[in-house]
One Martini backbone bead per residue (centre of mass of N, CA, C, O) as a GRO file, in nm:
protein
  324
    1UNK     BB    1  -0.164   2.546  -1.805
    2UNK     BB    2   0.014   2.267  -1.638
    3UNK     BB    3   0.225   2.237  -1.355
    4UNK     BB    4   0.475   1.992  -1.235
    5UNK     BB    5   0.673   1.913  -0.973
    6UNK     BB    6   0.960   1.706  -0.937
    7UNK     BB    7   1.250   1.539  -0.888
    8UNK     BB    8   1.335   1.622  -1.187
    9UNK     BB    9   1.333   1.948  -1.096
   10UNK     BB   10   1.579   1.945  -0.944
   11UNK     BB   11   1.776   2.255  -0.861
   12UNK     BB   12   2.022   2.123  -0.769
   13UNK     BB   13   2.080   1.787  -0.704
   14UNK     BB   14   2.317   1.823  -0.460
   15UNK     BB   15   2.106   2.016  -0.304
   16UNK     BB   16   2.011   2.091   0.050
   17UNK     BB   17   1.822   2.278   0.266
   18UNK     BB   18   1.637   2.440   0.515
   19UNK     BB   19   1.576   2.773   0.429
   20UNK     BB   20   1.499   2.852   0.134
   21UNK     BB   21   1.557   3.168  -0.044
   22UNK     BB   22   1.588   3.451  -0.239
   23UNK     BB   23   1.571   3.413  -0.539
   24UNK     BB   24   1.826   3.499  -0.796
   25UNK     BB   25   1.896   3.657  -1.109
   26UNK     BB   26   2.199   3.700  -1.304
   27UNK     BB   27   2.214   3.838  -1.623
   28UNK     BB   28   2.533   3.901  -1.651
   29UNK     BB   29   2.632   3.566  -1.570
   30UNK     BB   30   2.438   3.323  -1.520
   31UNK     BB   31   2.337   3.340  -1.215
   32UNK     BB   32   2.241   3.179  -0.909
   33UNK     BB   33   2.062   3.297  -0.622
   34UNK     BB   34   2.061   3.218  -0.264
   35UNK     BB   35   1.915   3.139   0.055
   36UNK     BB   36   1.973   3.056   0.408
   37UNK     BB   37   1.840   3.179   0.673
   38UNK     BB   38   1.930   2.995   0.918
   39UNK     BB   39   2.232   2.938   0.812
   40UNK     BB   40   2.361   3.198   0.688
   41UNK     BB   41   2.336   3.183   0.357
   42UNK     BB   42   2.507   3.221   0.037
   43UNK     BB   43   2.426   3.136  -0.298
   44UNK     BB   44   2.623   3.036  -0.599
   45UNK     BB   45   2.529   2.953  -0.941
   46UNK     BB   46   2.645   2.828  -1.234
   47UNK     BB   47   2.479   2.773  -1.542
   48UNK     BB   48   2.750   2.693  -1.704
   49UNK     BB   49   2.871   2.561  -1.416
   50UNK     BB   50   2.765   2.337  -1.172
   51UNK     BB   51   3.049   2.329  -1.011
   52UNK     BB   52   2.985   2.639  -0.945
   53UNK     BB   53   2.949   2.647  -0.592
   54UNK     BB   54   2.897   2.911  -0.382
   55UNK     BB   55   2.966   3.003  -0.025
   56UNK     BB   56   2.825   3.207   0.223
   57UNK     BB   57   2.908   3.235   0.586
   58UNK     BB   58   2.819   3.279   0.895
   59UNK     BB   59   2.984   3.226   1.200
   60UNK     BB   60   2.731   3.326   1.343
   61UNK     BB   61   2.452   3.154   1.470
   62UNK     BB   62   2.271   3.429   1.519
   63UNK     BB   63   2.255   3.460   1.234
   64UNK     BB   64   2.092   3.599   0.937
   65UNK     BB   65   1.908   3.578   0.614
   66UNK     BB   66   1.658   3.762   0.410
   67UNK     BB   67   1.845   3.900   0.175
   68UNK     BB   68   1.938   3.936  -0.181
   69UNK     BB   69   2.156   4.136  -0.400
   70UNK     BB   70   2.260   4.330  -0.641
   71UNK     BB   71   2.554   4.484  -0.768
   72UNK     BB   72   2.801   4.651  -0.943
   73UNK     BB   73   2.940   4.390  -0.840
   74UNK     BB   74   2.941   4.057  -0.927
   75UNK     BB   75   3.100   3.951  -0.650
   76UNK     BB   76   2.881   4.137  -0.504
   77UNK     BB   77   2.652   4.139  -0.229
   78UNK     BB   78   2.354   4.222  -0.088
   79UNK     BB   79   2.287   4.190   0.272
   80UNK     BB   80   2.017   4.098   0.479
   81UNK     BB   81   2.044   4.082   0.799
   82UNK     BB   82   1.945   4.084   1.107
   83UNK     BB   83   2.059   4.419   1.175
   84UNK     BB   84   2.146   4.463   0.858
   85UNK     BB   85   2.405   4.548   0.634
   86UNK     BB   86   2.585   4.361   0.383
   87UNK     BB   87   2.876   4.232   0.232
   88UNK     BB   88   2.922   3.987  -0.022
   89UNK     BB   89   3.234   3.820  -0.110
   90UNK     BB   90   3.337   3.585  -0.344
   91UNK     BB   91   3.649   3.652  -0.368
   92UNK     BB   92   3.683   3.620  -0.026
   93UNK     BB   93   3.444   3.485   0.153
   94UNK     BB   94   3.276   3.739   0.274
   95UNK     BB   95   3.108   3.893   0.561
   96UNK     BB   96   3.006   4.252   0.602
   97UNK     BB   97   2.923   4.502   0.781
   98UNK     BB   98   2.794   4.863   0.708
   99UNK     BB   99   2.490   4.852   0.842
  100UNK     BB  100   2.256   4.964   1.084
  101UNK     BB  101   1.972   4.967   1.212
  102UNK     BB  102   1.732   5.183   1.382
  103UNK     BB  103   1.754   5.033   1.660
  104UNK     BB  104   1.680   4.928   1.941
  105UNK     BB  105   1.782   4.716   2.173
  106UNK     BB  106   1.525   4.543   2.160
  107UNK     BB  107   1.510   4.515   1.848
  108UNK     BB  108   1.781   4.372   1.812
  109UNK     BB  109   1.671   4.117   1.959
  110UNK     BB  110   1.373   4.073   1.803
  111UNK     BB  111   1.485   4.131   1.512
  112UNK     BB  112   1.465   4.075   1.148
  113UNK     BB  113   1.523   3.999   0.838
  114UNK     BB  114   1.360   3.978   0.532
  115UNK     BB  115   1.214   4.065   0.272
  116UNK     BB  116   1.276   4.223  -0.062
  117UNK     BB  117   1.383   4.518  -0.267
  118UNK     BB  118   1.481   4.670  -0.565
  119UNK     BB  119   1.433   4.953  -0.706
  120UNK     BB  120   1.447   5.153  -0.995
  121UNK     BB  121   1.654   5.356  -0.806
  122UNK     BB  122   1.831   5.163  -0.591
  123UNK     BB  123   1.654   5.093  -0.359
  124UNK     BB  124   1.582   4.957  -0.042
  125UNK     BB  125   1.337   4.713   0.046
  126UNK     BB  126   1.279   4.615   0.396
  127UNK     BB  127   1.182   4.362   0.603
  128UNK     BB  128   1.088   4.339   0.947
  129UNK     BB  129   1.094   4.086   1.217
  130UNK     BB  130   1.043   3.841   1.413
  131UNK     BB  131   1.248   3.641   1.560
  132UNK     BB  132   1.292   3.313   1.613
  133UNK     BB  133   1.332   3.296   1.930
  134UNK     BB  134   1.080   3.474   1.989
  135UNK     BB  135   0.856   3.324   1.819
  136UNK     BB  136   0.880   3.052   1.975
  137UNK     BB  137   0.743   3.194   2.238
  138UNK     BB  138   0.527   3.437   2.105
  139UNK     BB  139   0.528   3.477   1.828
  140UNK     BB  140   0.423   3.676   1.584
  141UNK     BB  141   0.454   4.020   1.581
  142UNK     BB  142   0.334   4.365   1.549
  143UNK     BB  143   0.674   4.491   1.497
  144UNK     BB  144   0.715   4.556   1.217
  145UNK     BB  145   0.885   4.669   0.910
  146UNK     BB  146   0.916   4.901   0.629
  147UNK     BB  147   1.198   4.979   0.455
  148UNK     BB  148   1.373   5.258   0.311
  149UNK     BB  149   1.698   5.245   0.148
  150UNK     BB  150   1.939   5.436   0.050
  151UNK     BB  151   2.253   5.464  -0.086
  152UNK     BB  152   2.305   5.686   0.167
  153UNK     BB  153   2.142   5.562   0.424
  154UNK     BB  154   1.847   5.640   0.421
  155UNK     BB  155   1.563   5.611   0.646
  156UNK     BB  156   1.237   5.480   0.575
  157UNK     BB  157   0.908   5.441   0.695
  158UNK     BB  158   0.643   5.276   0.525
  159UNK     BB  159   0.577   5.050   0.747
  160UNK     BB  160   0.382   4.938   1.029
  161UNK     BB  161   0.288   4.679   1.225
  162UNK     BB  162   0.411   4.417   1.123
  163UNK     BB  163   0.478   4.088   1.056
  164UNK     BB  164   0.506   3.947   0.750
  165UNK     BB  165   0.723   4.072   0.536
  166UNK     BB  166   0.716   4.032   0.181
  167UNK     BB  167   0.684   4.002  -0.125
  168UNK     BB  168   0.794   4.202  -0.413
  169UNK     BB  169   0.681   4.464  -0.654
  170UNK     BB  170   0.709   4.639  -0.959
  171UNK     BB  171   0.625   4.814  -1.196
  172UNK     BB  172   0.761   4.948  -1.475
  173UNK     BB  173   0.743   5.269  -1.350
  174UNK     BB  174   0.693   5.258  -1.020
  175UNK     BB  175   0.369   5.329  -0.946
  176UNK     BB  176   0.366   5.028  -0.835
  177UNK     BB  177   0.306   4.813  -0.541
  178UNK     BB  178   0.395   4.501  -0.416
  179UNK     BB  179   0.274   4.346  -0.100
  180UNK     BB  180   0.337   4.106   0.152
  181UNK     BB  181   0.091   3.966   0.393
  182UNK     BB  182   0.106   3.671   0.523
  183UNK     BB  183  -0.089   3.666   0.793
  184UNK     BB  184  -0.326   3.800   0.592
  185UNK     BB  185  -0.335   3.658   0.308
  186UNK     BB  186  -0.190   3.911   0.140
  187UNK     BB  187  -0.167   4.099  -0.162
  188UNK     BB  188  -0.071   4.420  -0.208
  189UNK     BB  189  -0.163   4.739  -0.361
  190UNK     BB  190   0.013   5.036  -0.456
  191UNK     BB  191   0.065   5.357  -0.473
  192UNK     BB  192   0.359   5.540  -0.612
  193UNK     BB  193   0.553   5.826  -0.505
  194UNK     BB  194   0.869   5.904  -0.564
  195UNK     BB  195   0.903   6.208  -0.498
  196UNK     BB  196   0.748   6.159  -0.204
  197UNK     BB  197   0.760   5.881  -0.086
  198UNK     BB  198   0.450   5.747  -0.137
  199UNK     BB  199   0.185   5.569  -0.013
  200UNK     BB  200  -0.125   5.444  -0.171
  201UNK     BB  201  -0.405   5.280  -0.228
  202UNK     BB  202  -0.484   5.027  -0.064
  203UNK     BB  203  -0.506   4.695  -0.209
  204UNK     BB  204  -0.639   4.390  -0.278
  205UNK     BB  205  -0.502   4.147  -0.494
  206UNK     BB  206  -0.438   3.890  -0.305
  207UNK     BB  207  -0.648   3.627  -0.163
  208UNK     BB  208  -0.574   3.315  -0.053
  209UNK     BB  209  -0.844   3.225   0.076
  210UNK     BB  210  -0.989   3.220  -0.198
  211UNK     BB  211  -0.793   2.998  -0.342
  212UNK     BB  212  -0.782   2.843  -0.029
  213UNK     BB  213  -1.052   2.729   0.139
  214UNK     BB  214  -0.905   2.445   0.266
  215UNK     BB  215  -0.693   2.627   0.402
  216UNK     BB  216  -0.560   2.756   0.692
  217UNK     BB  217  -0.239   2.861   0.584
  218UNK     BB  218  -0.210   3.059   0.303
  219UNK     BB  219   0.098   3.184   0.272
  220UNK     BB  220   0.232   3.435   0.127
  221UNK     BB  221   0.540   3.496  -0.027
  222UNK     BB  222   0.732   3.489  -0.260
  223UNK     BB  223   0.781   3.692  -0.566
  224UNK     BB  224   0.693   3.746  -0.923
  225UNK     BB  225   0.723   3.945  -1.214
  226UNK     BB  226   0.621   3.990  -1.526
  227UNK     BB  227   0.619   4.156  -1.827
  228UNK     BB  228   0.284   4.117  -1.839
  229UNK     BB  229   0.198   4.121  -1.504
  230UNK     BB  230   0.231   3.872  -1.377
  231UNK     BB  231   0.195   3.647  -1.086
  232UNK     BB  232   0.421   3.475  -0.870
  233UNK     BB  233   0.333   3.280  -0.573
  234UNK     BB  234   0.444   3.158  -0.285
  235UNK     BB  235   0.262   2.907  -0.091
  236UNK     BB  236   0.269   2.839   0.214
  237UNK     BB  237   0.160   2.508   0.299
  238UNK     BB  238   0.054   2.404  -0.025
  239UNK     BB  239   0.244   2.307  -0.269
  240UNK     BB  240   0.241   2.605  -0.420
  241UNK     BB  241   0.208   2.809  -0.714
  242UNK     BB  242   0.073   3.120  -0.775
  243UNK     BB  243  -0.105   3.216  -1.080
  244UNK     BB  244  -0.159   3.547  -1.200
  245UNK     BB  245  -0.284   3.813  -1.321
  246UNK     BB  246  -0.290   4.157  -1.335
  247UNK     BB  247  -0.605   4.123  -1.214
  248UNK     BB  248  -0.607   3.843  -1.026
  249UNK     BB  249  -0.640   3.596  -1.204
  250UNK     BB  250  -0.655   3.271  -1.247
  251UNK     BB  251  -0.432   3.033  -1.399
  252UNK     BB  252  -0.258   2.867  -1.171
  253UNK     BB  253  -0.132   2.568  -0.997
  254UNK     BB  254   0.178   2.479  -0.890
  255UNK     BB  255   0.315   2.180  -0.825
  256UNK     BB  256   0.491   2.083  -0.521
  257UNK     BB  257   0.701   1.843  -0.334
  258UNK     BB  258   0.649   2.089  -0.117
  259UNK     BB  259   0.495   2.256   0.128
  260UNK     BB  260   0.733   2.489   0.163
  261UNK     BB  261   0.692   2.753  -0.014
  262UNK     BB  262   0.897   3.064  -0.055
  263UNK     BB  263   1.016   3.118  -0.362
  264UNK     BB  264   1.053   3.323  -0.669
  265UNK     BB  265   1.188   3.312  -1.009
  266UNK     BB  266   1.304   3.454  -1.320
  267UNK     BB  267   1.523   3.290  -1.568
  268UNK     BB  268   1.786   3.242  -1.760
  269UNK     BB  269   1.884   3.240  -2.086
  270UNK     BB  270   1.552   3.284  -2.169
  271UNK     BB  271   1.378   3.401  -1.934
  272UNK     BB  272   1.174   3.110  -1.854
  273UNK     BB  273   1.262   3.021  -1.566
  274UNK     BB  274   1.140   2.862  -1.278
  275UNK     BB  275   1.235   2.933  -0.946
  276UNK     BB  276   1.230   2.726  -0.644
  277UNK     BB  277   1.184   2.758  -0.302
  278UNK     BB  278   1.233   2.571   0.014
  279UNK     BB  279   1.122   2.403   0.313
  280UNK     BB  280   1.187   2.216   0.566
  281UNK     BB  281   1.005   2.040   0.796
  282UNK     BB  282   1.287   2.047   0.994
  283UNK     BB  283   1.415   2.344   1.014
  284UNK     BB  284   1.418   2.371   1.357
  285UNK     BB  285   1.588   2.091   1.356
  286UNK     BB  286   1.931   2.053   1.424
  287UNK     BB  287   1.925   1.723   1.434
  288UNK     BB  288   1.841   1.714   1.156
  289UNK     BB  289   1.889   1.566   0.853
  290UNK     BB  290   2.008   1.706   0.549
  291UNK     BB  291   1.921   1.511   0.260
  292UNK     BB  292   1.999   1.491  -0.085
  293UNK     BB  293   1.931   1.162  -0.112
  294UNK     BB  294   1.637   1.220  -0.012
  295UNK     BB  295   1.328   1.118  -0.201
  296UNK     BB  296   1.131   1.105   0.039
  297UNK     BB  297   0.865   1.264   0.050
  298UNK     BB  298   0.929   1.556   0.146
  299UNK     BB  299   1.120   1.819  -0.056
  300UNK     BB  300   1.227   2.006   0.141
  301UNK     BB  301   1.508   2.234   0.047
  302UNK     BB  302   1.472   2.235  -0.236
  303UNK     BB  303   1.516   2.309  -0.570
  304UNK     BB  304   1.333   2.436  -0.860
  305UNK     BB  305   1.274   2.376  -1.224
  306UNK     BB  306   1.072   2.559  -1.469
  307UNK     BB  307   0.898   2.593  -1.764
  308UNK     BB  308   0.687   2.891  -1.859
  309UNK     BB  309   0.719   3.118  -2.109
  310UNK     BB  310   0.783   3.361  -1.919
  311UNK     BB  311   0.901   3.673  -1.859
  312UNK     BB  312   1.107   3.844  -1.641
  313UNK     BB  313   1.210   4.064  -1.434
  314UNK     BB  314   1.470   4.240  -1.377
  315UNK     BB  315   1.700   4.295  -1.154
  316UNK     BB  316   1.785   4.527  -0.949
  317UNK     BB  317   2.039   4.756  -0.852
  318UNK     BB  318   2.222   4.859  -0.614
  319UNK     BB  319   2.317   5.207  -0.559
  320UNK     BB  320   2.553   5.146  -0.395
  321UNK     BB  321   2.876   5.185  -0.304
  322UNK     BB  322   3.142   4.964  -0.357
  323UNK     BB  323   3.403   4.886  -0.193
  324UNK     BB  324   3.728   4.763  -0.265
   0.00000   0.00000   0.00000
């Protein structure tokens, strides 16, 4: 099987973002969710009625959003913002912090949330990394962490001294964890002991330099696991989605007409549509116009939808109690 995305696969046709990421399918109501990290936005689109496209946006331009997940309430999402966790309520159109990370004052200035996952027990695993204004001057530093945050807001540091902590997945029983180390061009697999909350046996599962020997920076980004154990990983700067088997063998590279592929998920009514988010080539130029009518050149910033024929894992729901 060989898939190629074109402008015909843009979905939805009327929308184009700056740095779209974190795409998530809500199987309870057939909604598609995604974020625009730099714009500080959460988007929700009804796949039953494409005219129902709701947006939550931080009013503070210094804010960003690295991750979004489902909660027990269908109208409320968990949002990993710059320096902590917020609830986004689509019924009121609001975003509001309820928890701040245990950052020092300096870390609060330097770090932001990036990608994460809800594990099978309802805990949040969230990576934090060098924030945009700092990395623009100094580059991304090995100052990040991977937190596990329980529903009662206990924080454990699972990994330290990371750069870009990215796409994650658990196997079916939660005994294995996939974690993306973007700037080391590797998706690692760990053994995970839930009772002890301990990671062990770190092994390289995907080394993108192996699959992209002619690319300088094939950074693996967001990923999704299928029910049969395959992995789809968006590989930033390569215009492709890498599809491998459970043993890490190449199945295909899905071509996308956008250089900066950022994240993937599987969902839709038959649970076999692959949704892809991408970044605009001028994502950090706020004077650049992001034009959804412009179909010339690189199509970064658009989302794409392709039929893959494999079913994806359902997203787990945050175990925290959402106040009414």
